[in-house]
CSV table of C-alpha atoms and ligand atoms in Angstrom, one decimal:
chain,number,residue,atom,x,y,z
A,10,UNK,CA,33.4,11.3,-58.9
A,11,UNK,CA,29.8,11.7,-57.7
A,12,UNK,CA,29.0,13.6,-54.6
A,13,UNK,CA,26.1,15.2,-52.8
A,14,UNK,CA,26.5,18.3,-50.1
A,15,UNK,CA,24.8,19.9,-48.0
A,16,UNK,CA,23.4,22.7,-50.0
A,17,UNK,CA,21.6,24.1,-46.8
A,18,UNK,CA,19.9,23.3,-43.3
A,19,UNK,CA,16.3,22.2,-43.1
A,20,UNK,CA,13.9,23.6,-41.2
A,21,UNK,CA,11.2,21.1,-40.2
A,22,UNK,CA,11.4,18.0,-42.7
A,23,UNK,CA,14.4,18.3,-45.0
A,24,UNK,CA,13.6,18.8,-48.9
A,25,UNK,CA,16.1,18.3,-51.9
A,26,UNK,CA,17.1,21.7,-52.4
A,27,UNK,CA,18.9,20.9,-48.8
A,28,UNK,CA,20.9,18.8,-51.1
A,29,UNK,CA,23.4,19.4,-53.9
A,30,UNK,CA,24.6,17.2,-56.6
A,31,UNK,CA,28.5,17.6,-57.7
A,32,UNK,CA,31.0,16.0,-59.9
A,33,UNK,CA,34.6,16.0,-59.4
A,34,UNK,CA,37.7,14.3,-60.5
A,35,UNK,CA,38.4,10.8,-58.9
A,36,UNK,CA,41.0,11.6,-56.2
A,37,UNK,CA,44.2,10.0,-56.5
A,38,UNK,CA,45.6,8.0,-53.6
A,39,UNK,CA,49.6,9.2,-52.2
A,40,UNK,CA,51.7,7.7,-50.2
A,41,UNK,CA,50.3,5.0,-47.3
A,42,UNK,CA,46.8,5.9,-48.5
A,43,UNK,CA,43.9,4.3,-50.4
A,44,UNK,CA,41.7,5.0,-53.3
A,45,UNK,CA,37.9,3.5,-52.3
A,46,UNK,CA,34.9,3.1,-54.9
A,47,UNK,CA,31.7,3.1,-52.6
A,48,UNK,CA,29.3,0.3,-53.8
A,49,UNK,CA,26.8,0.6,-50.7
A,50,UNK,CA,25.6,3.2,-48.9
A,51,UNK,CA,23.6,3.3,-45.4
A,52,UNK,CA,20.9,6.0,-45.5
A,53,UNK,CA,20.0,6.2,-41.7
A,54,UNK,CA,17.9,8.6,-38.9
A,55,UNK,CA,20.4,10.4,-36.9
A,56,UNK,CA,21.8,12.4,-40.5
A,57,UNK,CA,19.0,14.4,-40.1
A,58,UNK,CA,20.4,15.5,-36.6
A,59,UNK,CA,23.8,15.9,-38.5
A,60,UNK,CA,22.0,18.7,-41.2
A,61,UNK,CA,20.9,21.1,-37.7
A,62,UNK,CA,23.3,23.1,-35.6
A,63,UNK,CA,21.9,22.2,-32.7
A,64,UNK,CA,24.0,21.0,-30.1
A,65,UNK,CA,24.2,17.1,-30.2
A,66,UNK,CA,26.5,13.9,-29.6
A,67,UNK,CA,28.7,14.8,-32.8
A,68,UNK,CA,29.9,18.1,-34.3
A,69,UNK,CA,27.3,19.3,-37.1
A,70,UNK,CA,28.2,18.7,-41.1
A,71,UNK,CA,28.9,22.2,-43.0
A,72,UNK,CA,27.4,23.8,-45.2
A,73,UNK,CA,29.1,22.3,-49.1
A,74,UNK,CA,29.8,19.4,-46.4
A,75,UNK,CA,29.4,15.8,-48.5
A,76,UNK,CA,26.7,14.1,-46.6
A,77,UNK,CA,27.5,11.6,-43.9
A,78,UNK,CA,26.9,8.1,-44.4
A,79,UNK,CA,28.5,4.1,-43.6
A,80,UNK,CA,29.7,2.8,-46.4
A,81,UNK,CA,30.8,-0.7,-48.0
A,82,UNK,CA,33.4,0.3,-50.2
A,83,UNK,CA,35.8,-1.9,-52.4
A,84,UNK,CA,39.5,-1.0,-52.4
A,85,UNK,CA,40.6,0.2,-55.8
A,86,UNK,CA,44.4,1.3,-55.4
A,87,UNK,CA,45.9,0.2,-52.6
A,88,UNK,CA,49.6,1.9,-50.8
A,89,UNK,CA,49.2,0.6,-47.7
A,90,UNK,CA,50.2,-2.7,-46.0
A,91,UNK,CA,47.3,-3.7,-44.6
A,92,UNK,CA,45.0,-3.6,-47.7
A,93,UNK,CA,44.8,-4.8,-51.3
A,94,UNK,CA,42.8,-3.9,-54.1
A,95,UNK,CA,39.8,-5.6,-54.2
A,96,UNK,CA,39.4,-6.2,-50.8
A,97,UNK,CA,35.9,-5.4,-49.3
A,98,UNK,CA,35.7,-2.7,-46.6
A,99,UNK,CA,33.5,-0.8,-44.3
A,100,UNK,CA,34.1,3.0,-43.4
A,101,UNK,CA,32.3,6.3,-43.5
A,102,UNK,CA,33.4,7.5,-47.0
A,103,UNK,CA,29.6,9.6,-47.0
A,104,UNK,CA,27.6,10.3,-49.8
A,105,UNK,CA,30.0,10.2,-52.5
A,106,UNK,CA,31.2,7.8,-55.2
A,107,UNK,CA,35.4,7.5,-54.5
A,108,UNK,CA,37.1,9.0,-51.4
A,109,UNK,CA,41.3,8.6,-50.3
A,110,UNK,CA,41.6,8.0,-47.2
A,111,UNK,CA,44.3,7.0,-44.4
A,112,UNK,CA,43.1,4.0,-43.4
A,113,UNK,CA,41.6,5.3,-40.8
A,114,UNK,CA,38.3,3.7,-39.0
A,115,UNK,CA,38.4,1.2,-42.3
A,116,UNK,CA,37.8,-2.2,-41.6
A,117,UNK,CA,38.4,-5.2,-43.7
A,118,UNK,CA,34.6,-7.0,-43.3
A,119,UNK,CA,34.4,-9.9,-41.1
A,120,UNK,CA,33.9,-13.7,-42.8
A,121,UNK,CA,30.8,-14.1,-40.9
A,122,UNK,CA,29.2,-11.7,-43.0
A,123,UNK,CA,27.5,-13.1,-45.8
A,124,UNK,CA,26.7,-10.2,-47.7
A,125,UNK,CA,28.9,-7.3,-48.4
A,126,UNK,CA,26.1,-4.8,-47.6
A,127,UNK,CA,24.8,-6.7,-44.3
A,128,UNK,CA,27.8,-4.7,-42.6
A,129,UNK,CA,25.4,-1.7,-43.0
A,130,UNK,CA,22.6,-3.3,-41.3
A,131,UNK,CA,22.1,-6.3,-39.4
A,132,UNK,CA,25.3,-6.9,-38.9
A,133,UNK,CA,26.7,-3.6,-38.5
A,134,UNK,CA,25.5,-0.3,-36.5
A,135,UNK,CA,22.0,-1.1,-36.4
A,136,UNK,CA,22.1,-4.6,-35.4
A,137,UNK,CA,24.7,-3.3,-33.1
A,138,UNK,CA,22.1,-0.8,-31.4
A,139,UNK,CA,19.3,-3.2,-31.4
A,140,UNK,CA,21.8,-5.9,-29.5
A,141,UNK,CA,23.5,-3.6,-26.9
A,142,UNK,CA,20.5,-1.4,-26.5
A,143,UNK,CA,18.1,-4.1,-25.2
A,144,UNK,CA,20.7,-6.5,-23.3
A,145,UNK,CA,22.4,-4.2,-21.7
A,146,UNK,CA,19.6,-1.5,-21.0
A,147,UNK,CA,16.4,-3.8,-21.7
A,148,UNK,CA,17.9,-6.9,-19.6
A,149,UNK,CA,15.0,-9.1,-21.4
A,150,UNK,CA,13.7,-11.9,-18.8
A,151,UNK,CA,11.7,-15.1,-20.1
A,152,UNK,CA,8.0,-14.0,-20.0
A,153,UNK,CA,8.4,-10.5,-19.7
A,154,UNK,CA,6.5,-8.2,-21.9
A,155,UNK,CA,8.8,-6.1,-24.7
A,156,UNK,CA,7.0,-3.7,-26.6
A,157,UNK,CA,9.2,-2.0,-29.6
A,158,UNK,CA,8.0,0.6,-32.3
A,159,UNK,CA,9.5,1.2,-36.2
A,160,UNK,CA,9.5,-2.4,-35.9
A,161,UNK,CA,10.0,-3.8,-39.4
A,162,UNK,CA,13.2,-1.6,-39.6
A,163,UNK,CA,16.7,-2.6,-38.6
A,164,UNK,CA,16.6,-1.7,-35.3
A,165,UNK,CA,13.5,-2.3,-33.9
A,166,UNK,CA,13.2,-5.6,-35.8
A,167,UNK,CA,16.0,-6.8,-34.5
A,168,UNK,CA,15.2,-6.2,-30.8
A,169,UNK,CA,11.9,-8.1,-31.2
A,170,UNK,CA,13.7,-10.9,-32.6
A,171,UNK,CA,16.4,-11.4,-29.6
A,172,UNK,CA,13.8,-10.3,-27.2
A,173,UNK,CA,11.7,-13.5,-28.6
A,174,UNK,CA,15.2,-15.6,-28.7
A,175,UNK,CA,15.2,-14.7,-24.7
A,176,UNK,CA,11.5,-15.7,-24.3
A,177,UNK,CA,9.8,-12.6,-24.0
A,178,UNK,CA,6.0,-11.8,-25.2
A,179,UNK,CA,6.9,-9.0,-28.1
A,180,UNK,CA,4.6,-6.5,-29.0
A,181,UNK,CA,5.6,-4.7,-32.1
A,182,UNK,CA,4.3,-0.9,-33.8
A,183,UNK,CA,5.0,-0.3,-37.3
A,184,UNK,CA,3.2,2.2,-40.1
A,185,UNK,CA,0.5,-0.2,-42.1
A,186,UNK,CA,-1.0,-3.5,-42.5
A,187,UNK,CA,1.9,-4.9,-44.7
A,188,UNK,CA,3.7,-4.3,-42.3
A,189,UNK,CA,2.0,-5.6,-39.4
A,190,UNK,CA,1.7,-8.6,-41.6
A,191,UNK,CA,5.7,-9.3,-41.4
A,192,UNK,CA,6.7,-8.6,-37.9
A,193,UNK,CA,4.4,-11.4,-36.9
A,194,UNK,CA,4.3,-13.5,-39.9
A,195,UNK,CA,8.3,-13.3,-40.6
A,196,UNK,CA,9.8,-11.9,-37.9
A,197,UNK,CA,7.8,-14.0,-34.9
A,198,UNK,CA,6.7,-11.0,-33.1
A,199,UNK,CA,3.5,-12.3,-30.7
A,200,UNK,CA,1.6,-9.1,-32.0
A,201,UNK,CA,2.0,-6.0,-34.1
A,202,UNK,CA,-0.2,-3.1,-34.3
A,203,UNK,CA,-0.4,-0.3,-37.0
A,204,UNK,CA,0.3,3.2,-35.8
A,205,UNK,CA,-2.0,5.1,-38.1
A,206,UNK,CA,-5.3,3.6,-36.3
A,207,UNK,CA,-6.7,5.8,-34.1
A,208,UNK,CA,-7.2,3.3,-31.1
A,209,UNK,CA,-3.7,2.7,-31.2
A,210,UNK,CA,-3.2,3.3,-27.2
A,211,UNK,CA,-6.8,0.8,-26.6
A,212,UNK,CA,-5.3,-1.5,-29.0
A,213,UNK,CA,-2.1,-1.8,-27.3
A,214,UNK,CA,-3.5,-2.1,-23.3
A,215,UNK,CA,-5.0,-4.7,-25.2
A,216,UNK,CA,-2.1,-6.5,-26.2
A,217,UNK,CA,0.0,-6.2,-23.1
A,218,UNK,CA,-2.7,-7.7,-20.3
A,219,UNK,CA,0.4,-8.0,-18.2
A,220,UNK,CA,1.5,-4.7,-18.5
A,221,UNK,CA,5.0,-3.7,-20.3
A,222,UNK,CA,8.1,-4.6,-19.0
A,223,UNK,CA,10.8,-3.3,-21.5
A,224,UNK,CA,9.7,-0.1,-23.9
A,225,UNK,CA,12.5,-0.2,-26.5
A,226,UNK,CA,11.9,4.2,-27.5
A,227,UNK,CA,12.9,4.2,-31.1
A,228,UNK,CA,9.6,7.3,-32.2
A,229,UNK,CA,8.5,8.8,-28.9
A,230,UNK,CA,5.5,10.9,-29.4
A,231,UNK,CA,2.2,9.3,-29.9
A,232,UNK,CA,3.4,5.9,-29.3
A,233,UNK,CA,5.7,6.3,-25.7
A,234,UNK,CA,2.2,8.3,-24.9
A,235,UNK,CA,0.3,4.8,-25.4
A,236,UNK,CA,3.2,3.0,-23.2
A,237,UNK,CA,3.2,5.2,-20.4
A,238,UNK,CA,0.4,3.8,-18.5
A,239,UNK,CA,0.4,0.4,-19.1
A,240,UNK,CA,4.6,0.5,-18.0
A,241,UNK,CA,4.9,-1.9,-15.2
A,242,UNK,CA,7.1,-1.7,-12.2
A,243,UNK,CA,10.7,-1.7,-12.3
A,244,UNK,CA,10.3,-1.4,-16.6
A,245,UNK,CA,13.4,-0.4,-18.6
A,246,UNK,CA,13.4,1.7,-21.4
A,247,UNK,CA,16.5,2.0,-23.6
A,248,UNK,CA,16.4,5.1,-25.3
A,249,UNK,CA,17.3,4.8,-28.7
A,250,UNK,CA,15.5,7.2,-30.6
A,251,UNK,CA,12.7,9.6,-31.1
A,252,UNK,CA,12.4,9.5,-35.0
A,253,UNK,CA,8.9,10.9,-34.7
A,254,UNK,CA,10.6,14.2,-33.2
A,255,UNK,CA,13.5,14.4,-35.6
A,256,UNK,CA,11.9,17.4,-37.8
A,257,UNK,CA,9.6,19.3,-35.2
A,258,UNK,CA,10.8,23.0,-35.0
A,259,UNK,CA,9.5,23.7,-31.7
A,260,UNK,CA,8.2,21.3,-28.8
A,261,UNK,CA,4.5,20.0,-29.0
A,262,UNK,CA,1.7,22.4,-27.5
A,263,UNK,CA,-0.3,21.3,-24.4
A,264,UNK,CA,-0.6,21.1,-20.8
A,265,UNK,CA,3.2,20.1,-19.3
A,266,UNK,CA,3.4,16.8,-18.4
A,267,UNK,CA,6.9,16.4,-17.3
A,268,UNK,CA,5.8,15.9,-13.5
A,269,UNK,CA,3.5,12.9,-14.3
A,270,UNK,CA,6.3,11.2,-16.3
A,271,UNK,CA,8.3,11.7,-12.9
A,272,UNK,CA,6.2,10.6,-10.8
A,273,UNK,CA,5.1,7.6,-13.0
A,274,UNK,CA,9.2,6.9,-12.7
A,275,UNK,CA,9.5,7.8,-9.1
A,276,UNK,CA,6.6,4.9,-8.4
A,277,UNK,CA,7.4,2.6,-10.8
A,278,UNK,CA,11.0,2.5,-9.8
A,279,UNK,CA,11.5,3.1,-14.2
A,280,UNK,CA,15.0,2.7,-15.2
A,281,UNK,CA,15.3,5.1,-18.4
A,282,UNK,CA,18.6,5.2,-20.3
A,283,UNK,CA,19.5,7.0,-23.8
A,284,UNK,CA,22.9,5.6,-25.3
A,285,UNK,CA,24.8,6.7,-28.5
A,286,UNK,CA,26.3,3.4,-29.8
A,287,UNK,CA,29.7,3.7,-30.8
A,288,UNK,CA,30.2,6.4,-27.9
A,289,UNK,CA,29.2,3.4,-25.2
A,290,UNK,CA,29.9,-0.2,-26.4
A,291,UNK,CA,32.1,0.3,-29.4
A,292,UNK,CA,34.4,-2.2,-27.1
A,293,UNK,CA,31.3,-4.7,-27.4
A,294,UNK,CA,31.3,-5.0,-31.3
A,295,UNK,CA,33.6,-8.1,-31.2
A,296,UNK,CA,31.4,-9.9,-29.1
A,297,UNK,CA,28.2,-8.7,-31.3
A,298,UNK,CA,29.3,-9.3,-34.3
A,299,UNK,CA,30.2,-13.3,-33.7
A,300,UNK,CA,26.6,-13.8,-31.6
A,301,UNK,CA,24.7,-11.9,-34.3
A,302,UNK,CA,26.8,-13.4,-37.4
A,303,UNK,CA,25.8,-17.1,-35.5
A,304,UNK,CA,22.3,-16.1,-35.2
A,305,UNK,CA,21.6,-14.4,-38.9
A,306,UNK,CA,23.6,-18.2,-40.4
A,307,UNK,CA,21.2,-20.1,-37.8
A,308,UNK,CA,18.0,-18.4,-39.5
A,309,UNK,CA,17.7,-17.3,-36.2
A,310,UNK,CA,16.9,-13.5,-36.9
A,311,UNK,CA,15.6,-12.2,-40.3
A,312,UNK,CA,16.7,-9.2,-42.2
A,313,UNK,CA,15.2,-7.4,-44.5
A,314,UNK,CA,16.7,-4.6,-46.9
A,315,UNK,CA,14.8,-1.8,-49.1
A,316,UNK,CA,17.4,-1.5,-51.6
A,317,UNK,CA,17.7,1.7,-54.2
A,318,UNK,CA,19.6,2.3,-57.1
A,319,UNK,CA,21.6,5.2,-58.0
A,320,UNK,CA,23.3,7.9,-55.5
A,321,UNK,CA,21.4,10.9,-56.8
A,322,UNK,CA,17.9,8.7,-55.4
A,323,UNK,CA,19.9,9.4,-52.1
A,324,UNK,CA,18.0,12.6,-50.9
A,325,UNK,CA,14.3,11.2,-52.1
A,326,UNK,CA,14.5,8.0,-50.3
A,327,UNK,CA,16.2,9.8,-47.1
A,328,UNK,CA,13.2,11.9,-46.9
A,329,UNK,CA,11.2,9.1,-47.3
A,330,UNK,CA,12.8,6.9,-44.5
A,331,UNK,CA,11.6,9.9,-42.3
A,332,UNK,CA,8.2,9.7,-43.2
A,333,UNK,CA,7.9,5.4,-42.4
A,334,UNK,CA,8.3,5.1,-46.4
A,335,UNK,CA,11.4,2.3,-46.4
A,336,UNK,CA,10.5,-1.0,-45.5
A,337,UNK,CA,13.6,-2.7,-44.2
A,338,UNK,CA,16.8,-1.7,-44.1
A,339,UNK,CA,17.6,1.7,-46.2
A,340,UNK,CA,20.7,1.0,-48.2
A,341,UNK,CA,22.2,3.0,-51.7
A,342,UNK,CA,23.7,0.6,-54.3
A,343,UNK,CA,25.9,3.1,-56.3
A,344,UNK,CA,27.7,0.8,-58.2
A,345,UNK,CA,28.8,-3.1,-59.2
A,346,UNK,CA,30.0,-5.0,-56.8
B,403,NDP,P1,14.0,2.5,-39.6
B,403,NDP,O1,14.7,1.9,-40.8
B,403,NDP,O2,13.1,1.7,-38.9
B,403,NDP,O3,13.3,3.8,-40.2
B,403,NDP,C1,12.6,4.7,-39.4
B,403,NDP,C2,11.1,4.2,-39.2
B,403,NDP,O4,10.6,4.9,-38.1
B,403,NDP,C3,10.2,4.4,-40.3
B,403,NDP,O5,10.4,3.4,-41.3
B,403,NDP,C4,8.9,4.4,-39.7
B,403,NDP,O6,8.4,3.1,-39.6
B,403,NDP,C5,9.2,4.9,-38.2
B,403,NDP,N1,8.6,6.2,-38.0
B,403,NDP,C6,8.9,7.3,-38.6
B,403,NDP,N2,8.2,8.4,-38.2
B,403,NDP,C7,7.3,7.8,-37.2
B,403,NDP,C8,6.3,8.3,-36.4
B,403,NDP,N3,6.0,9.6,-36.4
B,403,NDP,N4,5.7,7.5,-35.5
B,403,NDP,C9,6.0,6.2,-35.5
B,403,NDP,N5,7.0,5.6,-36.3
B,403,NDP,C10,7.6,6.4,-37.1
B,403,NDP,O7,15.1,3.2,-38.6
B,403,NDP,P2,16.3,2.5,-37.8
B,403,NDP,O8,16.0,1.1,-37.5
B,403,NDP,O9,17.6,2.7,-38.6
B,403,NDP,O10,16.4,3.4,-36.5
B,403,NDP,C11,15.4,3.2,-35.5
B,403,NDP,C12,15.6,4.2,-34.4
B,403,NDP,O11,16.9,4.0,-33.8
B,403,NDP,C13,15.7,5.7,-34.9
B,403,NDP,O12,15.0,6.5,-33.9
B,403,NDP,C14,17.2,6.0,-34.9
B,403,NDP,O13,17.4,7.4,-34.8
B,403,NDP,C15,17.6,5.2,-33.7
B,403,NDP,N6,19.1,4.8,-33.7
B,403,NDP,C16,19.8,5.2,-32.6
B,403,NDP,C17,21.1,4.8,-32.4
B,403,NDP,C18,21.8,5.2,-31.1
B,403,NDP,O14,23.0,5.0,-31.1
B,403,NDP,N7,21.1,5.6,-30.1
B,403,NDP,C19,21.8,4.2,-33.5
B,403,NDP,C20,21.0,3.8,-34.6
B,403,NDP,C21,19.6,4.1,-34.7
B,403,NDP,P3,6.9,2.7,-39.7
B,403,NDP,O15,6.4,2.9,-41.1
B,403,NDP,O16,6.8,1.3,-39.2
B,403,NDP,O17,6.2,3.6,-38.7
C-alpha cells in the first residue's frame, strides 16, 4: 500500500520535499468495515490551505498526516450490509492506494453518473460549488453580465456554462491563448481573456460595456482589481476562492485600500458572500446532482479532465495546478478500473 504524507509545511508555494512517499502493508478490513482500492484521486486548491496551521474552515492535516483528497474508490472486501465488492464508491480515502474504513461519508455513486471519476469533478464537489455558488449567491438574470476567472477549470467552467443556460453575457479569464480558445469555442462563453496580458483590466472594461453584474471570485488579486470598477449596482459576488493568494506569506505591499472597496460596496449596494460547500448546502446535493447529471447527458455543459498517471505524480502536478499548469479537471488515476 502506497501513500504520501505530509513530510512538512510549506512556506510560500509548496515543493516535494513537503511530501513523503511510503509503503505499507494493505490493511485488512474487521468486523462491519471495508477494504477500498483507490482508482481516482481529486487533486484540488483548498489542500494547500490544509498543509498551513493557520486557522481555517477545517482542522489542519499533521505532520506524517496522508494527504487529503476525494476519492473514487472500488470496494475490495466487503463486511458490511450495505456494500459489496466491486461496487463503485466515492469517499475521502486521501492520497493513498487502500484504506478500511467504517463506512462512514462513503457513498455508493449515483446512476446518473456516467463516468466513475466524474464524481470528482463535474458531478461532484466542484460542479457542486460552481451550481450552488452562483444560484444561490450569483442569482444569474437573463442579460445580465457574469464575469468568472480560472475559467477552463471545474469550477469556474461550470458557472459560465449555467450562467449562459440562464441567459447571461459571460465573460471568462483564464492563463493562455489555448485556453481562451476553449471557453469560447467549447464551452460558449461570449468572451475570454488571457490573464498574462498586461491590459488585462482595459481589455475587460472592454468586454463588459454594460458593466458587471455577477463577479464569481475564484483568484482575487490582479483580476477582482480589474472587476472592481466596472462592478455595477446591486452586483453579487460569490466568494469562492482566491487561488492567486493561496501561497503568499504575507499580505501584498501598497497603499490600503480597504476603504474604497467599502465605499465602492456601500454605493453600489454590493452583496459579497464567501461559502464553504459542504459546510452550507450539503442538504442541496440531491437536488444538484439530478439537474447537473440532466444537463452533462443533455450536452448541456462540457467537462473537461487533465488526467495523470501514477500516485507518486501526485505532488508534481498539485504544485502545478497552483501555478494555472492543469487544464481541466486535476484527477490521479492510481490504478485499473
Ligand atoms: P482549477 O482546476 O481551475 O485550478 C486552479 C486554476 O486557477 C489554475 O488552473 C489557474 O487557471 C488559476 N490560477 C492559479 N493562479 C492564478 C492567478 N495567480 N491568477 C489567475 N488565475 C490563477 O480550480 P478549481 O476549479 O478546482 O477551483 C477554483 C476555485 O474554487 C479555487 O479558488 C478553489 O479554491 C475554489 N473552491 C472553493 C470551494 C468552496 O467551497 N468555497 C470548493 C471548491 C473550490 P488559469 O491557467 O486559467 O489561470
Amino acid at each position: 500500500n502506497r501513500r504520501i504524507v505530509l513530510a512538512s509545511r510549506p512556506y510560500g508555494a509548496p515543493t516535494t520535499n513537503d511530501f513523503r512517499l511510503e509503503q505499507q502493508p494493505i490493511p485488512v478490513a474487521g468486523a462491519g468495515e471495508l477494504l477500498l482500492r483507490t482508482v481516482y484521486l481529486s487533486l484540488d486548491p483548498y489542500v494547500r490551505g490544509r498543509m498551513s496551521d493557520a486557522p481555517s474552515y477545517s482542522p489542519p492535516m499533521e505532520i506524517d498526516d496522508v494527504i487529503v483528497g476525494g476519492t473514487v474508490s472500488k470496494v475490495v472486501q466487503s463486511n458490511h450490509p450495505q456494500f459489496q465488492a466491486g461496487d463503485w464508491v466515492v469517499g475521502q480515502a486521501g492520497w493513498q492506494d487502500y484504506v478500511v474504513t467504517d463506512g462512514q461519508g462513503i457513498i455508493k455513486l449515483d446512476s446518473v453518473i456516467p463516468h466513475p471519476s466524474y464524481a470528482l469533478g463535474i458531478l461532484g464537489m466542484p460542479g457542486f460549488t460552481a451550481y450552488m455558488g452562483l444560484l444561490d449567491i450569483g442569482q444569474p438574470k437573463s442579460g445580465e453580465t457574469l464575469v468568472v476567472a480560472a475559467a477552463t477549470g471545474p469550477v469556474g467552467g461550470t458557472v459560465g456554462q449555467i450562467a449562459k443556460l440562464k441567459g447571461c453575457r459571460v465573460i471568462g479569464i483564464a492563463g493562455g491563448a489555448e485556453k481562451c480558445r476553449y471557453a469560447v469555442e467549447t464551452l460558449g462563453f461570449d468572451v475570454c481573456l488571457d490573464h498574462y496580458q498586461s491590459d488585462l483590466a482595459q481589455q475587460l472594461a472592454k468586454a463588459c460595456p454594460q458593466g458587471v453584474d455577477i463577479y464569481y471570485e475564484n483568484v482575487g488579486g490582479k483580476v477582482f482589481d480589474a472587476v472592481l470598477p466596472l462592478l455595477n449596482p446591486r452586483a453579487r459576488i460569490p466568494v469562492c476562492g482566491i487561488i492567486s493568494q493561496y501561497n503568499a506569506t504575507a499580505l501584498p505591499d501598497g497603499p490600503d485600500r480597504l476603504s474604497l472597496l467599502e465605499s465602492i460596496i456601500l454605493k453600489k449596494r454590493i452583496r459579497m458572500q464567501g461559502f464553504i460547500i459542504f459546510n452550507d448546502y450539503a442538504h442541496h446535493f440531491g437536488e444538484f446532482i439530478q439537474q447537473m447529471g440532466q444537463w452533462v447527458a443533455e450536452g448541456k455543459i462540457k467537462y473537461r479532465e487533465h488526467l495523470v498517471q501514477g500516485l507518486e505524480n501526485a505532488p508534481d502536478a498539485f504544485i502545478g495546478r497552483l501555478k494555472g499548469e492543469n487544464f481541466g479537471k486535476l484527477v490521479i488515476q492510481l490504478g485499473n478500473e
